[in-house]
């Protein structure tokens, strides 16, 4: 017992002074747990950092073909660049910080190959190239340049240009003119007006020598011929530009009606529709009008005047035998006082003769002439039909109950007058305006009874938070399950409470020796009294519980017979 008391001194229970020495004194199992825990914690932190950095991705290329997409992915894999796909695989996403560098590197590698190329094809001309290959390369380059110019338009998403350039020969009559076809893919909801289509036709025809603009065909992605002349359009209906114009006119009238009536009856208390009959026919007429200027007050202006006068004399020939009768002098001329003048008769050789007189006068006057050419404008409004539905008025009584009541005929008539004045109603044109009052049906919105954990936004949020939450949970398990126990064993332990009788183990030994013996049992073994629950014993138990390694070392020294 003396030996035990000597070994159980306070210095035997003291832990090493340094933290490194205390770690070195730990058992191999604790050291392995600490190392595994630290390695697992570092791995979790790295995983959290990598996961958080994956959110900053941007589009590298979009709308790629499968061939180009596969080539780009293979190149990214060789460059050890992480990538992802967008929804549907229509775009390739890469880290935002590497987008521009990757585009330059892929462009130097000739990717994507489906991109439009222009006259840079001529830079790679090979030695010994035939004339046919040179012409084909030039044609491809010209098509690429035209495609680049056309796709620069905001409404055009993609374009393809096909040129037909026939070989020219020495016979002028047998030469064929070039032609072109343009296939356009427009952005959703975009259209091209006639000026833009004419601009595309002029661009293509001006880029190819001796190409007639009529030889250029422009089509959209639906196969509709956009470059057709209005005269050659299908007469069964309106073309796209005319339909767009009609929609714009109707939308303008609808907006006018809503702007004038909404302040009066409320925003959601009316519906209006206007149908416009537009005349797109082109009529040209020419008229010539002649007005006489010979009226009472008209001053006639003579343009030209011509007069002529002719006088002639005719006599009978000599007849008979000349004699005394034929040699008589002529009869004197006689003129009547009134009446027409008689022809002059003269006697020649005894015979009478007649004298004829003729006068002509022609006067030309200036005549008024009006030439009028009338060309009717296209897109004129032929007729308007407007229909307006107005909701019942809401009335709240003194008790706070809300009911709907119809409008009075006088109020409906006032609204009708407002609509007529807004759209420019013309009775002679055949316009029609109808304003009726009817209650609006209110559809009840059923509440969403889907549980919170089944709603799509909750599921998406849980999916997004699942990875970081799992990593954090693993980190907590590693810290509290592996690292904390090892660090706690390596930290210095608090000293037990001092006992006036000496050290803790000495006090325990003294208490054990002080126990009285009650006697022996039937087997001859000593029968001891139950130990007293002294504070020293409680402190020793607590010390042994908190420091199992130190107590085990002391017990081991006791068993082996070593002295402190």
mmCIF file of N, CA, C and O in Angstrom, residues 117-118 206 276 395 447 536 554:
data_model
loop_
_atom_site.group_PDB
_atom_site.id
_atom_site.type_symbol
_atom_site.label_atom_id
_atom_site.label_comp_id
_atom_site.label_asym_id
_atom_site.label_seq_id
_atom_site.Cartn_x
_atom_site.Cartn_y
_atom_site.Cartn_z
ATOM 1 N N UNK A 117 -18.350 32.081 -93.876
ATOM 2 C CA UNK A 117 -17.034 32.531 -94.330
ATOM 3 C C UNK A 117 -17.229 33.358 -95.586
ATOM 4 O O UNK A 117 -18.142 33.130 -96.378
ATOM 5 N N UNK A 118 -16.367 34.343 -95.752
ATOM 6 C CA UNK A 118 -16.465 35.230 -96.898
ATOM 7 C C UNK A 118 -15.255 35.122 -97.800
ATOM 8 O O UNK A 118 -14.770 34.027 -98.110
ATOM 9 N N UNK A 206 -27.087 44.248 -106.876
ATOM 10 C CA UNK A 206 -25.984 45.185 -107.088
ATOM 11 C C UNK A 206 -24.631 44.540 -106.836
ATOM 12 O O UNK A 206 -23.606 45.073 -107.274
ATOM 13 N N UNK A 276 -61.931 46.881 -89.766
ATOM 14 C CA UNK A 276 -61.729 47.886 -90.810
ATOM 15 C C UNK A 276 -61.713 47.209 -92.171
ATOM 16 O O UNK A 276 -61.007 46.217 -92.373
ATOM 17 N N UNK A 395 -72.681 48.947 -57.516
ATOM 18 C CA UNK A 395 -73.293 49.861 -56.546
ATOM 19 C C UNK A 395 -73.176 49.230 -55.167
ATOM 20 O O UNK A 395 -73.482 48.044 -54.984
ATOM 21 N N UNK A 447 -58.221 28.144 -55.348
ATOM 22 C CA UNK A 447 -56.956 28.231 -54.611
ATOM 23 C C UNK A 447 -56.104 26.999 -54.848
ATOM 24 O O UNK A 447 -56.612 25.888 -55.056
ATOM 25 N N UNK A 536 -13.973 13.458 -2.076
ATOM 26 C CA UNK A 536 -12.712 13.051 -2.698
ATOM 27 C C UNK A 536 -12.925 11.907 -3.661
ATOM 28 O O UNK A 536 -12.366 11.874 -4.765
ATOM 29 N N UNK A 554 -1.495 5.069 -15.268
ATOM 30 C CA UNK A 554 -1.144 4.854 -13.842
ATOM 31 C C UNK A 554 -1.424 3.415 -13.441
ATOM 32 O O UNK A 554 -0.610 2.746 -12.776
#
